[in-house]
CSV table of C-alpha atoms in Angstrom, one decimal:
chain,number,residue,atom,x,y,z
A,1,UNK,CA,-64.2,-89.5,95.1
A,2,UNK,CA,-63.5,-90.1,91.3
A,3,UNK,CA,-61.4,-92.7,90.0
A,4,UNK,CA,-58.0,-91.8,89.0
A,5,UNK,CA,-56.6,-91.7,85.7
A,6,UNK,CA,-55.0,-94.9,86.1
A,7,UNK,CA,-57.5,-96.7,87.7
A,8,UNK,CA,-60.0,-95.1,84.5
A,9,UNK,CA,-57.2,-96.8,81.7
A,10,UNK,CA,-57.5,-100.1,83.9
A,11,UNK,CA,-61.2,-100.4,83.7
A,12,UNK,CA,-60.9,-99.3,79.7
A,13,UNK,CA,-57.9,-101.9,79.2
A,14,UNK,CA,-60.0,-104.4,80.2
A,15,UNK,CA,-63.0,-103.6,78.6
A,16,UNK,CA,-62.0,-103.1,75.2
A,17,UNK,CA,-60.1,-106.0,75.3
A,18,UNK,CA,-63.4,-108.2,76.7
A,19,UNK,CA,-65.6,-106.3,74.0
A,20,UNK,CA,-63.0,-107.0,71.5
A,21,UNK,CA,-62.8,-110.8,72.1
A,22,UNK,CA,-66.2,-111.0,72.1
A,23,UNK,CA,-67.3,-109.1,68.9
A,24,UNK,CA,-64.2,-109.9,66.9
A,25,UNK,CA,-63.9,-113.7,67.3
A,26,UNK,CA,-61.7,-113.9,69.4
A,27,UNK,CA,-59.1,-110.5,69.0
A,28,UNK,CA,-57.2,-109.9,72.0
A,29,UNK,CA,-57.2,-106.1,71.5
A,30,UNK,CA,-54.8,-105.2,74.7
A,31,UNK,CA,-53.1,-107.9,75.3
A,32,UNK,CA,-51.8,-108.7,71.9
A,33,UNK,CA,-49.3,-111.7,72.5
A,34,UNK,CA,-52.3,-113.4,73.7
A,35,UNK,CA,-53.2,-113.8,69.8
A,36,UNK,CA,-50.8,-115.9,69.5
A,37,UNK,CA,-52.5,-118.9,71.2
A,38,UNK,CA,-55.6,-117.6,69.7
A,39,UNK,CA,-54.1,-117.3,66.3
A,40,UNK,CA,-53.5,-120.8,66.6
A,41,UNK,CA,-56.9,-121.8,67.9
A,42,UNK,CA,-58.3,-120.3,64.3
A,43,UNK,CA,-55.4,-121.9,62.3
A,44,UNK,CA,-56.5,-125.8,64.1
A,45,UNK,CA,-59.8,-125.5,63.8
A,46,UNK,CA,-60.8,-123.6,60.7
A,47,UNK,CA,-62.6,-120.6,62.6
A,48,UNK,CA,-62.3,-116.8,61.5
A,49,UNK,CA,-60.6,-113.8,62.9
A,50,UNK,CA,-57.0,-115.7,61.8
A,51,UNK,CA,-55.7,-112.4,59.8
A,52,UNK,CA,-56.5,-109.7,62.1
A,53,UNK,CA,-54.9,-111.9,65.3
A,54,UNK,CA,-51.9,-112.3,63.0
A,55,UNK,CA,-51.4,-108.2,62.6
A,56,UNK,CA,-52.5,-107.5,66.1
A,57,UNK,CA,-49.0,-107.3,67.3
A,58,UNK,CA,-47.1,-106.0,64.4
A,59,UNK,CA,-49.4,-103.2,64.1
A,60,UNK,CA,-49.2,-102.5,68.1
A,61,UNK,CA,-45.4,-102.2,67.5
A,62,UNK,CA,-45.6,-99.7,64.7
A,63,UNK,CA,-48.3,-97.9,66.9
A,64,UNK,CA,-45.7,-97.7,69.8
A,65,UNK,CA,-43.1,-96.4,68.2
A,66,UNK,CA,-45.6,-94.2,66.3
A,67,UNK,CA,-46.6,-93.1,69.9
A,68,UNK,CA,-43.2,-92.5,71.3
A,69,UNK,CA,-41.8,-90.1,68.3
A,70,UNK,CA,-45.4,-87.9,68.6
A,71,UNK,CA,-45.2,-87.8,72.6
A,72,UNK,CA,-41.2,-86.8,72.0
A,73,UNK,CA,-41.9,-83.5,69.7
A,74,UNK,CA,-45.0,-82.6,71.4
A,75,UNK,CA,-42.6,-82.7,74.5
A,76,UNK,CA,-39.9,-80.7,72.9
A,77,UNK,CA,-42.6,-78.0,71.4
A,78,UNK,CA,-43.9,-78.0,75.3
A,79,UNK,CA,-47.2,-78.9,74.6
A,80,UNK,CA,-49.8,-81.3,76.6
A,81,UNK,CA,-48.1,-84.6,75.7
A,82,UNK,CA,-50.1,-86.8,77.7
A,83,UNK,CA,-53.1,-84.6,76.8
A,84,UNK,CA,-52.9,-84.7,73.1
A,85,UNK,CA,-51.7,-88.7,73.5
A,86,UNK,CA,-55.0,-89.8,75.0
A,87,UNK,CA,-57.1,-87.3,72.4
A,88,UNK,CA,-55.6,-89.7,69.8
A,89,UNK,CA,-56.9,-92.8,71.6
A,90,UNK,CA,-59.8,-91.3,72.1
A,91,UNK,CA,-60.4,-90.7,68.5
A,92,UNK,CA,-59.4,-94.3,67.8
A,93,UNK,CA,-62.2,-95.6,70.4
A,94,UNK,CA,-64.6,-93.2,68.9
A,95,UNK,CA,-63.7,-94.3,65.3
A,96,UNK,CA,-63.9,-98.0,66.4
A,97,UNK,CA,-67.5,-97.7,68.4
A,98,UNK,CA,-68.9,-95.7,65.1
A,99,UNK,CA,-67.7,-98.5,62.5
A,100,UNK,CA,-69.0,-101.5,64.9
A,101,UNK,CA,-72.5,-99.4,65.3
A,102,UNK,CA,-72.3,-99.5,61.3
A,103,UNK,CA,-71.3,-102.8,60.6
A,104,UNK,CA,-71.6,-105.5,63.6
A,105,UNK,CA,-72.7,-107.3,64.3
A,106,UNK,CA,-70.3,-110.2,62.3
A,107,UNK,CA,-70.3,-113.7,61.6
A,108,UNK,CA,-66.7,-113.8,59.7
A,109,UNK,CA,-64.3,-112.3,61.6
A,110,UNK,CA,-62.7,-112.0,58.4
A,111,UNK,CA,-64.1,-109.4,56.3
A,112,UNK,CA,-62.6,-105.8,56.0
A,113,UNK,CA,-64.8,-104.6,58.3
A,114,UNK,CA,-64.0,-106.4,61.7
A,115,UNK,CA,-60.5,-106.6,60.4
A,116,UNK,CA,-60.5,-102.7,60.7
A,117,UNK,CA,-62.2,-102.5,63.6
A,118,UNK,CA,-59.9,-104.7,65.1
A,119,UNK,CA,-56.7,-102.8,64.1
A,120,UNK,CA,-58.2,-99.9,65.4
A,121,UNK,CA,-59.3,-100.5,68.8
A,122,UNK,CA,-55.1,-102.5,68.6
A,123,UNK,CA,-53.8,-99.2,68.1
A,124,UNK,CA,-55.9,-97.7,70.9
A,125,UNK,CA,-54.6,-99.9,73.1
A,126,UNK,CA,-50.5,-99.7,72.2
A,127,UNK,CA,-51.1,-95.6,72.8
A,128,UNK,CA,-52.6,-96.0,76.0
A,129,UNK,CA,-49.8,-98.6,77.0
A,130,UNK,CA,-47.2,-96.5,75.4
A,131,UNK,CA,-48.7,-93.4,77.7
A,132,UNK,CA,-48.7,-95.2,81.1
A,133,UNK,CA,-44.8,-96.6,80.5
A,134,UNK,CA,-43.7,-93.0,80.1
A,135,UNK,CA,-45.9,-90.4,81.7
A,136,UNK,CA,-47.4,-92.6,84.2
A,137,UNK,CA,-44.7,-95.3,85.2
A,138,UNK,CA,-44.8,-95.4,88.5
A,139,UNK,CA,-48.8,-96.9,88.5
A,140,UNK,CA,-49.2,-100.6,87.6
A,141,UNK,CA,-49.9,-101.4,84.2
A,142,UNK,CA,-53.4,-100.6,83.1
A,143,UNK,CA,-53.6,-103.8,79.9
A,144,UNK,CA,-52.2,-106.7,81.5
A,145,UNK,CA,-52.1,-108.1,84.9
A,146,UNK,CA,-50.1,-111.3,84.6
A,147,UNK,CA,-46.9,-109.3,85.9
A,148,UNK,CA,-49.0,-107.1,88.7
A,149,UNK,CA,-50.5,-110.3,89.8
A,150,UNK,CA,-47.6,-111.9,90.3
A,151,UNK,CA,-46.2,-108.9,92.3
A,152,UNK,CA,-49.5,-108.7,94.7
A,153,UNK,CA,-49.1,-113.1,95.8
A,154,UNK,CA,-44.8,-112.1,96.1
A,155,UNK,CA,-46.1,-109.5,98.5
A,156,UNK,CA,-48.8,-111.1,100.2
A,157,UNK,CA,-46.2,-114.2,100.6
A,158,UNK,CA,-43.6,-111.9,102.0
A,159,UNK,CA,-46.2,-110.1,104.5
A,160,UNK,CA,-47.4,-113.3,105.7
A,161,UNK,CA,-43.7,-114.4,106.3
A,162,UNK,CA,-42.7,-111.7,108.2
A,163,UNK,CA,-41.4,-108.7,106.1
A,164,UNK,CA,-39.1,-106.1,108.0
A,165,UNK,CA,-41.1,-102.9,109.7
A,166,UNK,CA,-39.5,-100.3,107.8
A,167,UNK,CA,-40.8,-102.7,104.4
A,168,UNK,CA,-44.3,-103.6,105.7
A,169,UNK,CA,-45.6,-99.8,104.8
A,170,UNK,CA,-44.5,-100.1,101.1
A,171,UNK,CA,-44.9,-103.1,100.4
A,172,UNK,CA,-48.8,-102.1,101.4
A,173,UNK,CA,-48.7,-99.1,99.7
A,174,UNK,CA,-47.9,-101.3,96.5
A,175,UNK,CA,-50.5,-103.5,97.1
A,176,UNK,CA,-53.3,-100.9,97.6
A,177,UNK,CA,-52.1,-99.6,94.0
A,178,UNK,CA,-52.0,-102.9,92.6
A,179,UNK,CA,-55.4,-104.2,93.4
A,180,UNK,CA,-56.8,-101.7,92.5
A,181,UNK,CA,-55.3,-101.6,88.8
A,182,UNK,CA,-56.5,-105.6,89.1
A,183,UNK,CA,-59.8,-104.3,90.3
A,184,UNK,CA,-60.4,-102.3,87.8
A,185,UNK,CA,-59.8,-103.9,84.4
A,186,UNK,CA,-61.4,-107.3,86.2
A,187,UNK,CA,-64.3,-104.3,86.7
A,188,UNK,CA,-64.2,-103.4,83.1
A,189,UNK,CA,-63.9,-107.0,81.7
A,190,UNK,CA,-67.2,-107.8,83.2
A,191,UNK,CA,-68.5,-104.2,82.6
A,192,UNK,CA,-68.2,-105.5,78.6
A,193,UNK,CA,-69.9,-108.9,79.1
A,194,UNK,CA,-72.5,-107.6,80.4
A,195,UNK,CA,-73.4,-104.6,78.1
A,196,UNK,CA,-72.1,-107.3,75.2
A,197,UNK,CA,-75.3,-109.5,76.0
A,198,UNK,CA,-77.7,-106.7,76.6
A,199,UNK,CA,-76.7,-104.5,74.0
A,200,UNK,CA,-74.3,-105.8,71.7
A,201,UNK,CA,-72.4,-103.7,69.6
A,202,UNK,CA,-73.3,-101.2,71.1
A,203,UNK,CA,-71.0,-101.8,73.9
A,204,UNK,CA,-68.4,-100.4,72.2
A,205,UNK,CA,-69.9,-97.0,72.8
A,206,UNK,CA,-68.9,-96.5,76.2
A,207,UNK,CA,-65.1,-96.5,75.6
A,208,UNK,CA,-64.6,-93.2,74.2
A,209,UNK,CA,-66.4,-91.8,77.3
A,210,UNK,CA,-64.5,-93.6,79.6
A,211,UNK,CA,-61.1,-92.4,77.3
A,212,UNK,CA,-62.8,-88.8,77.8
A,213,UNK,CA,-63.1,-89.3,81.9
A,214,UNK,CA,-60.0,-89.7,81.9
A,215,UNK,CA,-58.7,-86.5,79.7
A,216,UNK,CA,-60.5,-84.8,82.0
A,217,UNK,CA,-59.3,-86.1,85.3
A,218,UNK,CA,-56.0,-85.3,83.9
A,219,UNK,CA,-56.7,-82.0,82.9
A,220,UNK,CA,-57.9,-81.4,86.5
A,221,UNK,CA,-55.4,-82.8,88.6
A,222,UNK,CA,-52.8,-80.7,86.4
A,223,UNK,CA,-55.6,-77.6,87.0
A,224,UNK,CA,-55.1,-77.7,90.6
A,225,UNK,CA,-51.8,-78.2,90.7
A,226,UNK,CA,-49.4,-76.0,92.9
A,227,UNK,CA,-47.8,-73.3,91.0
């Protein structure tokens, strides 16, 4: 069986996150308030990578709202929103993996180069988040996991206390979903250190194909569709 599409934007979420942190001293490319510790980290001890952590989330703001006004005329022209959303991303990643080929590795986290990368692979990640909030709400997030985890020890607690019957089969349900959203980007976190070590920038190839698995797994679960 292949992976779904929201199971395939876990394992990318947290691989282009890893690969970012790694290769871009210390960028948290998904989860962007993380850069605020981070930020600070550079800012106490005089290390590099402070000015792209300090535009990570302003530039995933823009990005979002960016996102949001495309996805709402595509909608109202009927076209493949979701479709044409992830092509975007897609092009970021590939844009991203071609630049870091070029230019990485880096020892200054500061130069125009990383800096771009960086922004980049941030507005990558703000259109895949901004596509799973509205076309694909009902899956856990796919870029962080601090909230899902939460969720999966609230239901494990409340299975283990005794839920009521008629809760027991949802709350399982939601479980089965949540791991595996947990699985995967844990999957794709480790899938990046890996490759990082063996390959280095390299790594940053793989992306892209995972952002086009998961076009197409799209385009074929609305293929066979009921009419």
């Amino acid at each position: 069986m292949r992976p779904s599409l929201p199971t395939l934007l876990s394992i990318n979420g947290g691989y282009v996150d890893t690969a970012g942190f790694l290769a871009l001293h210390g960028l948290f490319t998904a989860h962007v308030t993380g850069n605020f510790v981070t930020l600070g980290a550079s800012l106490a001890l005089g290390t590099s990578g402070a000015l792209a952590k300090l535009l990570a989330l302003p530039v995933f703001c823009v990005v979002v709202i960016l996102a949001r006004l495309i996805g709402g005329d595509l909608s109202r022209r009927n076209l493949p929103t979701l479709q044409i959303i992830l092509t975007l991303k897609l092009l970021l990643l590939a844009f991203a993996a071609i630049l870091a080929m070029r230019f990485g590795p880096f020892g200054d986290g500061d130069g125009w180069q990383p800096l771009l990368i960086g922004i980049t692979l941030v507005a990558a990640m703000a259109i895949q988040t901004t596509a799973h909030r509205i076309h694909l709400g009902s899956s856990p997030p796919t870029t962080m996991m601090t909230g899902t985890t939460t969720q999966i020890m609230i239901d494990i607690a409340d299975l283990l206390h005794g839920a009521k019957p008629e809760e027991k089969a949802a709350m399982k349900a939601r479980l089965r979903r949540m791991a595996v959203s947990v699985g995967g980007f844990a999957f794709g976190c480790a899938l990046a250190a890996a490759l990082f070590l063996f390959v280095g920038m390299a790594c940053f190839l793989l992306p892209p194909v995972l952002a086009l698995a998961g076009i197409l797994t799209h385009i074929g679960k609305a293929e066979v569709k009921p009419a």
